mmCIF file of C-alpha atoms and ligand atoms in Angstrom:
data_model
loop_
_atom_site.group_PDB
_atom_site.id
_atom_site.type_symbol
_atom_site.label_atom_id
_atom_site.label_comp_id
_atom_site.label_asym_id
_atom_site.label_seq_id
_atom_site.Cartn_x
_atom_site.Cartn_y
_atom_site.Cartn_z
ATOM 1 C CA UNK A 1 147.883 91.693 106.429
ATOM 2 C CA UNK A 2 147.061 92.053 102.812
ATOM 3 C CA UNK A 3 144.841 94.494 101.055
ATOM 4 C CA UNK A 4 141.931 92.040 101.147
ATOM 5 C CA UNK A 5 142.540 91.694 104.793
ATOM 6 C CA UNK A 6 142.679 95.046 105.899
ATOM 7 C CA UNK A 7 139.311 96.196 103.946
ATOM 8 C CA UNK A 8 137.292 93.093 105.847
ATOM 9 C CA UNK A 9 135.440 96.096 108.023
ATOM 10 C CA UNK A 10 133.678 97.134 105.066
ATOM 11 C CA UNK A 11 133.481 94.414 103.134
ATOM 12 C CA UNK A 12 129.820 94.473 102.686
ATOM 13 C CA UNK A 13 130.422 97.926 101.357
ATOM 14 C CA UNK A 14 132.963 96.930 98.938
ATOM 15 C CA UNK A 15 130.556 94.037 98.080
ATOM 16 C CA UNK A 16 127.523 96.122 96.802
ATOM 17 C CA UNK A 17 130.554 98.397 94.928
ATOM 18 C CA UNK A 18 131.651 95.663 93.386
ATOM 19 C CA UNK A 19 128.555 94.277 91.950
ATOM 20 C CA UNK A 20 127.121 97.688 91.242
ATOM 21 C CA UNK A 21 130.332 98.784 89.334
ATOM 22 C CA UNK A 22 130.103 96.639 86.033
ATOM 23 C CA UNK A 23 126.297 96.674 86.134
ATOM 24 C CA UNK A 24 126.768 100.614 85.654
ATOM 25 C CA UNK A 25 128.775 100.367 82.501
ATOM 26 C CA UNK A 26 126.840 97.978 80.381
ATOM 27 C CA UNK A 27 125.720 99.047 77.107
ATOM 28 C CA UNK A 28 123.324 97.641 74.944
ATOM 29 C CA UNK A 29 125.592 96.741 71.864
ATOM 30 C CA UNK A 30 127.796 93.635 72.992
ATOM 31 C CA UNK A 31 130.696 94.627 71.129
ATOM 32 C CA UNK A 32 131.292 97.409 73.539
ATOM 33 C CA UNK A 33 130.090 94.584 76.626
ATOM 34 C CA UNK A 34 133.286 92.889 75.263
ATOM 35 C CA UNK A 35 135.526 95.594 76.333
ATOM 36 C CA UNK A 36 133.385 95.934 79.465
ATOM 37 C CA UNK A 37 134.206 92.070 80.408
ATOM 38 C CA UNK A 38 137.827 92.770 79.519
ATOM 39 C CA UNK A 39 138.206 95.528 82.099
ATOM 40 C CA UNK A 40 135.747 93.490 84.622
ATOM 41 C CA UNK A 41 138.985 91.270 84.216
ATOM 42 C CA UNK A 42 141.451 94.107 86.129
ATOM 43 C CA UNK A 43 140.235 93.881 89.725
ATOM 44 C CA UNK A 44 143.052 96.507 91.227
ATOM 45 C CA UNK A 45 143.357 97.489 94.893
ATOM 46 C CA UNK A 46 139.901 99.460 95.248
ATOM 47 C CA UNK A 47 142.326 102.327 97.067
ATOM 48 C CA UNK A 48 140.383 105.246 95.943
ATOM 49 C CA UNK A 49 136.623 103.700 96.645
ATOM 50 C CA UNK A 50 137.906 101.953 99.926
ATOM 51 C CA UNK A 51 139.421 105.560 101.079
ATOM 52 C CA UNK A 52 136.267 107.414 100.190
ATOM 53 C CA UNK A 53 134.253 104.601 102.004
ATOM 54 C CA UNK A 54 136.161 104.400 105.071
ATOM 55 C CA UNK A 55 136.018 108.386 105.146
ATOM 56 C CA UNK A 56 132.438 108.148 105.179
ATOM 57 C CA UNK A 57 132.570 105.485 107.976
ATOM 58 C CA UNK A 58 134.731 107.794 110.180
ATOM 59 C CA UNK A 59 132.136 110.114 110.881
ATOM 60 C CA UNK A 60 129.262 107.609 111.315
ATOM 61 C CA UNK A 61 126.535 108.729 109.153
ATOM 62 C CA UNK A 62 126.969 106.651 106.245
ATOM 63 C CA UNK A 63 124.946 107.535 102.760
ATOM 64 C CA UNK A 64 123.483 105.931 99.925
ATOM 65 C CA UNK A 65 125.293 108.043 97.405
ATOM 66 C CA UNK A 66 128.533 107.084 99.050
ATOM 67 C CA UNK A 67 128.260 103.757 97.264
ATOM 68 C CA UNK A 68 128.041 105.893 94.147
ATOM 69 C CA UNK A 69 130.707 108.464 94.722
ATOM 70 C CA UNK A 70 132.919 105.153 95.020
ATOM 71 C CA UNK A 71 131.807 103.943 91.632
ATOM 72 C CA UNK A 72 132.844 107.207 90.341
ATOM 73 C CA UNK A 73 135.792 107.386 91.113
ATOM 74 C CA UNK A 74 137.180 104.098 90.469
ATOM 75 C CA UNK A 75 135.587 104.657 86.974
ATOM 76 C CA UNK A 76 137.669 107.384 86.602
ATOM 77 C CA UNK A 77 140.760 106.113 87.585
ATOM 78 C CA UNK A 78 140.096 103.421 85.415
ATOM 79 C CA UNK A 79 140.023 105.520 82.605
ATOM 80 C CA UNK A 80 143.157 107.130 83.169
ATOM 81 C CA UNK A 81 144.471 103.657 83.320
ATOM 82 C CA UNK A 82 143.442 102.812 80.024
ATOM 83 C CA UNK A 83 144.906 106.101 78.775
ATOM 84 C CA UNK A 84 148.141 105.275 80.829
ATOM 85 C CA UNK A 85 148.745 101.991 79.344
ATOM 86 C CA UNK A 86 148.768 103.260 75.939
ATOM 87 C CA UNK A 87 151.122 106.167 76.420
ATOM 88 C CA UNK A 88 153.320 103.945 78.919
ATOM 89 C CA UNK A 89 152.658 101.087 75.564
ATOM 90 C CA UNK A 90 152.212 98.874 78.233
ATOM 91 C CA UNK A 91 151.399 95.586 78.064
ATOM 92 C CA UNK A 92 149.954 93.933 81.298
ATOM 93 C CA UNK A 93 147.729 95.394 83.943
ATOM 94 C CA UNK A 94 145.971 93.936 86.694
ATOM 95 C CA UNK A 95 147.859 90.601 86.039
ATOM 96 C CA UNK A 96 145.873 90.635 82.124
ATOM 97 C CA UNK A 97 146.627 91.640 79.296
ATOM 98 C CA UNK A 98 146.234 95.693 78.913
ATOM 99 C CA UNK A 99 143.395 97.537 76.552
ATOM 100 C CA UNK A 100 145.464 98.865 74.117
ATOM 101 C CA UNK A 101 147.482 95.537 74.094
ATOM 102 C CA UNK A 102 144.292 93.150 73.356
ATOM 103 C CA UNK A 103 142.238 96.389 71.467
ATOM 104 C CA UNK A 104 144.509 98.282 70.188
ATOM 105 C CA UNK A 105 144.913 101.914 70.646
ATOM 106 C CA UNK A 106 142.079 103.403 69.018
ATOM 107 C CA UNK A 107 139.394 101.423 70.738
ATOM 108 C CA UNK A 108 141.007 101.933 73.805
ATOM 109 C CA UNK A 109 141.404 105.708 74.044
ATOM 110 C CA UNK A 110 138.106 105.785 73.377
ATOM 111 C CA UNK A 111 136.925 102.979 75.850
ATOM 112 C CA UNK A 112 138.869 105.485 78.325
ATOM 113 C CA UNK A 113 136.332 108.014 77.084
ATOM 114 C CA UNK A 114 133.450 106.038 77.550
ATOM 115 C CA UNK A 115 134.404 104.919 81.404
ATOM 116 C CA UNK A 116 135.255 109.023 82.217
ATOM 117 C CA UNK A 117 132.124 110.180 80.965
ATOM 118 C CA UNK A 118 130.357 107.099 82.236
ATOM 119 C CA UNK A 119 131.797 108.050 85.594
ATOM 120 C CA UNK A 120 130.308 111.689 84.667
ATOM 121 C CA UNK A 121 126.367 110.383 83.961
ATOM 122 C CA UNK A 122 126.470 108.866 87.487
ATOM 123 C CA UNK A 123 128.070 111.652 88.971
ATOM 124 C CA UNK A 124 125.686 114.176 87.609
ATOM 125 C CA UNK A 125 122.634 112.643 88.119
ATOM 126 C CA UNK A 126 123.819 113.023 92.048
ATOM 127 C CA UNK A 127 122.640 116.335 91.864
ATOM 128 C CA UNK A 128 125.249 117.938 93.255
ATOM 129 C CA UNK A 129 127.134 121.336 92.362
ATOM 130 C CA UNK A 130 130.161 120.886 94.931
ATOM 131 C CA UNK A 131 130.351 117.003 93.897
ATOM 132 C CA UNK A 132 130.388 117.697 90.535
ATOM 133 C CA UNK A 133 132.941 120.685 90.442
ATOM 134 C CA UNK A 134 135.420 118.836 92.551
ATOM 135 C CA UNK A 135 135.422 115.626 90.588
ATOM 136 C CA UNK A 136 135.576 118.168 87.377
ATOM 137 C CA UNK A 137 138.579 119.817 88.792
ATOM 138 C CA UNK A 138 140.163 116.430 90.142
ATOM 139 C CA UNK A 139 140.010 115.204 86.221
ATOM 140 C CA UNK A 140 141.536 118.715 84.526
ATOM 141 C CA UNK A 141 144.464 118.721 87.872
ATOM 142 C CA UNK A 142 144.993 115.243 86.797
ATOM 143 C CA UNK A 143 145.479 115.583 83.762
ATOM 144 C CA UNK A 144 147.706 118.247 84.120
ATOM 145 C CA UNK A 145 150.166 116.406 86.264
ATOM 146 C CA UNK A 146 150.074 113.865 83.211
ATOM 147 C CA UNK A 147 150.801 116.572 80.527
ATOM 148 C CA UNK A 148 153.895 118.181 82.461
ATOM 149 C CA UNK A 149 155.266 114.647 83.620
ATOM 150 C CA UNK A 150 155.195 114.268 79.217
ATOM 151 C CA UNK A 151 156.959 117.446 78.506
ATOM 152 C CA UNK A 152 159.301 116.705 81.376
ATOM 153 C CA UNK A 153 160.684 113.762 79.815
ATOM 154 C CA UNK A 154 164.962 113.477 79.387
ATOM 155 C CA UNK A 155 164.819 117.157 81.347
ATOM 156 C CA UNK A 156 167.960 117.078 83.444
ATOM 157 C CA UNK A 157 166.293 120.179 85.112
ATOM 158 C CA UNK A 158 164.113 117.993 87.041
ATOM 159 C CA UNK A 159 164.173 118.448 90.281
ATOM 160 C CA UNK A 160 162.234 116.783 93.584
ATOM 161 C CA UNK A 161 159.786 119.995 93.695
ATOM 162 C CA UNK A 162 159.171 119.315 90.188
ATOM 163 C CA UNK A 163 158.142 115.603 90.935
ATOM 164 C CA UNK A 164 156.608 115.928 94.340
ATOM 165 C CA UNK A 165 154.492 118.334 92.074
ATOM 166 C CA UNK A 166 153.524 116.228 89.376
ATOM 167 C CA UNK A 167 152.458 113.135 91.254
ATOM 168 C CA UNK A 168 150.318 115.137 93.957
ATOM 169 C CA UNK A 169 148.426 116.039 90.415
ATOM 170 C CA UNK A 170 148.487 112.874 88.613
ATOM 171 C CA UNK A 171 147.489 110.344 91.691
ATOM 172 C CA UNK A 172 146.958 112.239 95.132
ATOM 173 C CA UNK A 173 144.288 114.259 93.585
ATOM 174 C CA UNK A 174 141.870 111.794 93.065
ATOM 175 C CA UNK A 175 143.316 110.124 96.669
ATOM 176 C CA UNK A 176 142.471 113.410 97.816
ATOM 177 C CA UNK A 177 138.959 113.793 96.352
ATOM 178 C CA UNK A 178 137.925 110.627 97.353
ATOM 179 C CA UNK A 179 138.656 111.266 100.802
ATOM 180 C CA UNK A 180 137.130 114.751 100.477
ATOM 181 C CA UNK A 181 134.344 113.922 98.952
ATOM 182 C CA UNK A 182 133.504 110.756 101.821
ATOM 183 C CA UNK A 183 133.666 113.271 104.167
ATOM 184 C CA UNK A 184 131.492 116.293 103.086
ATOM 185 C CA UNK A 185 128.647 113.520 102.371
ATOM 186 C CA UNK A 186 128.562 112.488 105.617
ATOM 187 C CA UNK A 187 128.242 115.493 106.528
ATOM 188 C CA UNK A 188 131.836 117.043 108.077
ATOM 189 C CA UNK A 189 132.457 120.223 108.990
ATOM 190 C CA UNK A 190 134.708 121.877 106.925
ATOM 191 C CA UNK A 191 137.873 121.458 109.250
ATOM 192 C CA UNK A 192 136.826 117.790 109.186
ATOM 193 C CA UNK A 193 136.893 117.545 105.612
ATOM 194 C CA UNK A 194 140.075 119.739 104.961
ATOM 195 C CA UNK A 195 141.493 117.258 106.882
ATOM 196 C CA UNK A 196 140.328 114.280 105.379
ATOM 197 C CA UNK A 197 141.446 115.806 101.784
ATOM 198 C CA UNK A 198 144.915 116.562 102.928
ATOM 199 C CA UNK A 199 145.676 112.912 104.525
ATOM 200 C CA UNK A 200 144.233 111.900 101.200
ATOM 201 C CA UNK A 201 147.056 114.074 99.060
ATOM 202 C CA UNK A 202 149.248 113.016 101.392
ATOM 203 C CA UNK A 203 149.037 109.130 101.232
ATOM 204 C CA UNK A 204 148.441 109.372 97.298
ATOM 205 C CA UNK A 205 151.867 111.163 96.993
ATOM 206 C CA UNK A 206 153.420 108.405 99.673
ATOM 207 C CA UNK A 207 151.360 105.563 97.321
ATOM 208 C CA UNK A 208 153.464 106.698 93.566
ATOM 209 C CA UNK A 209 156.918 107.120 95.697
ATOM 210 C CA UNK A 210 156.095 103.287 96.044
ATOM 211 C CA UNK A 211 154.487 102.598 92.613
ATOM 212 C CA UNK A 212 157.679 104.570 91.183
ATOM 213 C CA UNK A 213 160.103 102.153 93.232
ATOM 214 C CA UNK A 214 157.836 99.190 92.516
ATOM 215 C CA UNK A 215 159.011 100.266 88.727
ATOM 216 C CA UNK A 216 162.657 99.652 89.347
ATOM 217 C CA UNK A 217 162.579 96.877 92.148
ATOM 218 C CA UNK A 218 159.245 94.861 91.393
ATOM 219 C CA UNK A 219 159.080 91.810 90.085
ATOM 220 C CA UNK A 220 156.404 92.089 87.441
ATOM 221 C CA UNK A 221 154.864 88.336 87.743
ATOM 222 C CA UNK A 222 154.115 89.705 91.586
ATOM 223 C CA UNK A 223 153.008 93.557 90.753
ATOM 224 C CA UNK A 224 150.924 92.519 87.816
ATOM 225 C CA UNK A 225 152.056 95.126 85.832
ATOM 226 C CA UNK A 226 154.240 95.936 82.810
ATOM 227 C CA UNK A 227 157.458 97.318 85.123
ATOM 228 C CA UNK A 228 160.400 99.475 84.009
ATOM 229 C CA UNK A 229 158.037 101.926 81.978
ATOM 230 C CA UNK A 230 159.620 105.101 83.626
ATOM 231 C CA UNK A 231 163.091 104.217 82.412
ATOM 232 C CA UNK A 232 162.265 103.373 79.398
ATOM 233 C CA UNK A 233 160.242 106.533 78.533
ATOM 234 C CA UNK A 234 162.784 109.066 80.297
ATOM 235 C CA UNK A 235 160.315 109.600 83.178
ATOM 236 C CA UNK A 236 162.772 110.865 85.915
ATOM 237 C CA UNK A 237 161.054 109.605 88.775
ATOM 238 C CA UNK A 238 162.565 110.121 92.593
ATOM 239 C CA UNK A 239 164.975 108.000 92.763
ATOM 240 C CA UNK A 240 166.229 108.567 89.611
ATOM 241 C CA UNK A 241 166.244 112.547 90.879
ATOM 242 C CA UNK A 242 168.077 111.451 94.080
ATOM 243 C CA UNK A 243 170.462 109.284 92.259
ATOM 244 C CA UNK A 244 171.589 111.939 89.891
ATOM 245 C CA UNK A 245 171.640 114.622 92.575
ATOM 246 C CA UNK A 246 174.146 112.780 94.799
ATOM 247 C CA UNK A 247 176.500 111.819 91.796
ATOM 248 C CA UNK A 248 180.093 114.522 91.343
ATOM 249 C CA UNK A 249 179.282 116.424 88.583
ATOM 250 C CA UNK A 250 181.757 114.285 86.689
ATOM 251 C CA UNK A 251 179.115 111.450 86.666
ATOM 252 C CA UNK A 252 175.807 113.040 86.259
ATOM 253 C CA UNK A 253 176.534 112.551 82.597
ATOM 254 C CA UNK A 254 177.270 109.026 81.946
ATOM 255 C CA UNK A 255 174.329 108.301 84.492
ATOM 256 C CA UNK A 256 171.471 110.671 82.058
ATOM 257 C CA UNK A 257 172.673 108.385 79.294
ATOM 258 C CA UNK A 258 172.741 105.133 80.964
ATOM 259 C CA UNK A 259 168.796 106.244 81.925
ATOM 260 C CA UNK A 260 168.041 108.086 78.584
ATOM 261 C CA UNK A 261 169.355 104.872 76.785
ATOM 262 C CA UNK A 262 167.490 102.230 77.966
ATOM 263 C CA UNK A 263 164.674 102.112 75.712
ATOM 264 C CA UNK A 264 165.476 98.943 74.229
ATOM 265 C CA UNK A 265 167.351 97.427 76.974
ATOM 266 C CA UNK A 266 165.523 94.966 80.103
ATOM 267 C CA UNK A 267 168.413 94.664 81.775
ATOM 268 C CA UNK A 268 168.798 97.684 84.556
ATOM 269 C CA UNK A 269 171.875 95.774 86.926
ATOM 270 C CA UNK A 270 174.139 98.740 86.262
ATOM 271 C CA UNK A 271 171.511 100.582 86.981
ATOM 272 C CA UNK A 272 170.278 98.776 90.092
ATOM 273 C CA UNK A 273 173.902 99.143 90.998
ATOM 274 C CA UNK A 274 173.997 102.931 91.098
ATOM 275 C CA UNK A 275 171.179 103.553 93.091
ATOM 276 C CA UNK A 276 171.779 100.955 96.044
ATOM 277 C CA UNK A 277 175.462 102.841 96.301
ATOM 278 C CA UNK A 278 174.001 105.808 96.739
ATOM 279 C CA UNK A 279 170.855 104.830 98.447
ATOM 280 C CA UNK A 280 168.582 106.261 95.977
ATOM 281 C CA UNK A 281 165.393 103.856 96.683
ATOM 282 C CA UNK A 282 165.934 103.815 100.420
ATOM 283 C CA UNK A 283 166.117 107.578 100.692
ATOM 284 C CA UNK A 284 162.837 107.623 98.399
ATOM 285 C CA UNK A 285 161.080 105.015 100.416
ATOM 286 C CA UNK A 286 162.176 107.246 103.603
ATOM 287 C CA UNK A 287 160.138 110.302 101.800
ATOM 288 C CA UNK A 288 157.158 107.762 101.095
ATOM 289 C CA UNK A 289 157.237 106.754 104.825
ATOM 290 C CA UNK A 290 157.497 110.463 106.193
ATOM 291 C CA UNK A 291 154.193 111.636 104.125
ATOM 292 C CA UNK A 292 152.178 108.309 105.645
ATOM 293 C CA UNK A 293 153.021 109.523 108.853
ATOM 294 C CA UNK A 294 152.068 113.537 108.300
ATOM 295 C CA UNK A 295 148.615 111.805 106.617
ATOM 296 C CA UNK A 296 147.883 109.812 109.438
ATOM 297 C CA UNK A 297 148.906 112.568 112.301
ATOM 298 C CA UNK A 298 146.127 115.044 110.068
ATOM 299 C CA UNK A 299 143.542 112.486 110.793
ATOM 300 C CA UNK A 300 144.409 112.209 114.742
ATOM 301 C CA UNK A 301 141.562 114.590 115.347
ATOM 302 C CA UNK A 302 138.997 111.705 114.755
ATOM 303 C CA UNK A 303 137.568 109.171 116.955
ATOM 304 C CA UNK A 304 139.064 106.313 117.409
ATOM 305 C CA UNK A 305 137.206 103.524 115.294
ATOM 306 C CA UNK A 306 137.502 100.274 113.467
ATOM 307 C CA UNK A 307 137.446 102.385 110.607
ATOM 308 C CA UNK A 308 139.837 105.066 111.724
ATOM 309 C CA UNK A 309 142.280 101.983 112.380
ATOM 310 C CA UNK A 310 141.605 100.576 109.209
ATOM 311 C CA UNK A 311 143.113 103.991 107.382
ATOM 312 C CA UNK A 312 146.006 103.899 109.511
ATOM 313 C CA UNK A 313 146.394 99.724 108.473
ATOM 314 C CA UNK A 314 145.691 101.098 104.672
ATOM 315 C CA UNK A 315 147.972 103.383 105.404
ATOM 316 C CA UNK A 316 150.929 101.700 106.007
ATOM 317 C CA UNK A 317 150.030 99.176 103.894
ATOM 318 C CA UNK A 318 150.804 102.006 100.782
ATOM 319 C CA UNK A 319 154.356 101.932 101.754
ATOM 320 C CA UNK A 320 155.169 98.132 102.921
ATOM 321 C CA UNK A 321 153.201 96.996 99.312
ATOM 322 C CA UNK A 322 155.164 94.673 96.961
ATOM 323 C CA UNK A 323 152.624 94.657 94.484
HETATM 324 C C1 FPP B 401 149.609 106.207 86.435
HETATM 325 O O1 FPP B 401 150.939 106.549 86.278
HETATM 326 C C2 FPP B 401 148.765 107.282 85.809
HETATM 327 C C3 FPP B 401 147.998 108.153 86.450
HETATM 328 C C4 FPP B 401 147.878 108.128 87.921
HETATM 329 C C5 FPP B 401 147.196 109.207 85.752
HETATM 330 C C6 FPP B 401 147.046 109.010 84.264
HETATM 331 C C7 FPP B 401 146.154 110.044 83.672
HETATM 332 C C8 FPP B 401 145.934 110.210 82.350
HETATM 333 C C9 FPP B 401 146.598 109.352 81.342
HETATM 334 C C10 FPP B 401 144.986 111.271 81.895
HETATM 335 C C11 FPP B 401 143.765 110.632 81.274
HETATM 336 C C12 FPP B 401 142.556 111.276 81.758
HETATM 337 C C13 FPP B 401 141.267 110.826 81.616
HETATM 338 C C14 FPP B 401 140.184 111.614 82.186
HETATM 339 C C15 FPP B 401 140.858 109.580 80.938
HETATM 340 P P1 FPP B 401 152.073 105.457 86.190
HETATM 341 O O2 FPP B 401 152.375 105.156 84.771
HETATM 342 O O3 FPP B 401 153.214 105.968 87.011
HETATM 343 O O4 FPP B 401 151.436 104.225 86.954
HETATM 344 P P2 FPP B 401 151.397 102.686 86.527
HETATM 345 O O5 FPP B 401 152.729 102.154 86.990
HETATM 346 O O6 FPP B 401 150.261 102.083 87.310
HETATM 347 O O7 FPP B 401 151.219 102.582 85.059
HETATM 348 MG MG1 MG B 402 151.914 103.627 83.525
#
């Protein structure tokens, strides 16, 4: 099944997102509509709206302002796309060219702006305090996992802890907010919705192990994205931690600088090479697959449902992804 597929029970929902999403960022100057039609261009996976939707779903008592919590926070995550991209200097996104490639950089850090606080207007005018100070939180946690994975570039010190903890900041957050947030609108208890956010954090973590192997083994025409970006910038992502940590000391060496020196090089067969003898990617991939299952066993509690199935299909879908 594809992504597409698996999101057919709440289509409808996904539908009236959809629609509703660019409406909510035009402007009334069309030079900034240009950069609204650009990103109208990048139509991604919908992972973070489609969790918080099909949280909502699980306990059957479905709200308006779901439909805008989703909006929220794929505006959001949009913006820290467009922020990614130019730190990352990508070039492709979404199978189109990236911001900062067709806008530069300075239009596009501030087009990030615009989408966060964007996100923000809608958010607030939800009237709610706990809505509000999550989503705040989500953004500074975020960005925090961004700001230590950038001062822990070319650190031989980092370790798995160090990476499990940066990418439950930088991704499952928001995973876990969305989730959270579906939830306590329709009206959880608080067990309910602790649950909810954990099987969130957990499947976010499970979906970067993936995105981070995606970096290495995708192909980029199928993935739609610049690839090879971690490398390149000295991000030591886990299977470039479990590759170094089951090298003799001897080795470790000639390994940091194969990694540290590949800024200007595409081709990563010696590379590739290392980490299928020692099993780097499957090991990682074995991590990925253990956190989908603890996410899905936190959610057991629930019901069974089409929509409760249809988090286990997303689920596993995180892991099996090419793209
Ligand atoms: C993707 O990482 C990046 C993130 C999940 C978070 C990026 C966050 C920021 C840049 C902070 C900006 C904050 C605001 C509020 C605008 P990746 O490079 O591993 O993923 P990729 O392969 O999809 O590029
Ligand atoms: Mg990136």
């Amino acid at each position: 099944m594809n992504n597409a597929e698996i999101l057919n029970p709440i289509k409808d929902l996904l539908d009236e997102f959809e629609s509703r999403f660019y409406k909510e960022l035009g402007s009334e100057h069309t030079g900034i509509n240009d950069l609204v039609a650009h990103v109208s261009k990048f139509k991604g996976k919908r992972l973070r709206p489609a969790l918080l939707l099909l949280s909502a779903k699980c306990f059957d008592n479905f709200q308006p302002q779901h439909i805008d919590l989703a909006i929220v926070v794929e505006m959001i995550h949009t913006a820290t796309l467009v922020h990614d991209d130019i730190i990352d200097e990508a070039t492709v996104r979404r199978f189109v060219p990236s911001m900062n490639s067709e806008w530069g950089r300075e239009i596009s850090i501030l087009f990030g702006d615009y989408l966060f606080s964007r996100g923000f207007t809608i958010l607030s005018a939800l009237d709610s305090q706990l809505a509000t100070m999550l989503m705040s939180q989500t953004v500074n946690i975020l960005c925090e996992g961004e700001l230590l994975q950038l001062q822990k570039r070319y650190n031989k010190d980092m370790n798995e802890r160090d990476y499990l903890q940066i990418i439950e900041k930088k991704t499952a957050s928001l995973c876990a907010s969305s989730c959270r947030l579906g939830a306590y609108f329709a009206g959880a208890n608080k067990d309910a919705m602790e649950s909810f956010t954990k099987f969130g954090l957990k499947l976010g973590a499970a979906f970067q192990i993936i995105d981070d192997c995606l970096d290495i083994v995708g192909d980029e025409d199928e993935v739609g994205k610049t690839l090879n970006t971690d490398i390149k910038k000295g991000k030591m992502t886990l299977p470039l931690i479990k590759l170094v940590d089951s090298l003799p000391q001897n080795r470790k060496e000639d390994t940091y600088k194969l990694i540290y020196n590949s800024q200007d090089c595409d081709d990563n067969t010696a590379m590739m090479e290392l980490l299928t003898e020692h099993d780097a990617l499957e090991y990682s991939y074995g991590v990925a697959r253990n956190m989908v299952n603890d996410a899905l066993s936190e959610i057991s509690f629930i019901p069974d449902s089409i929509y409760k199935e249809t988090l286990n299909n997303l689920a596993n879908y995180v892991i099996s992804r090419r793209k």
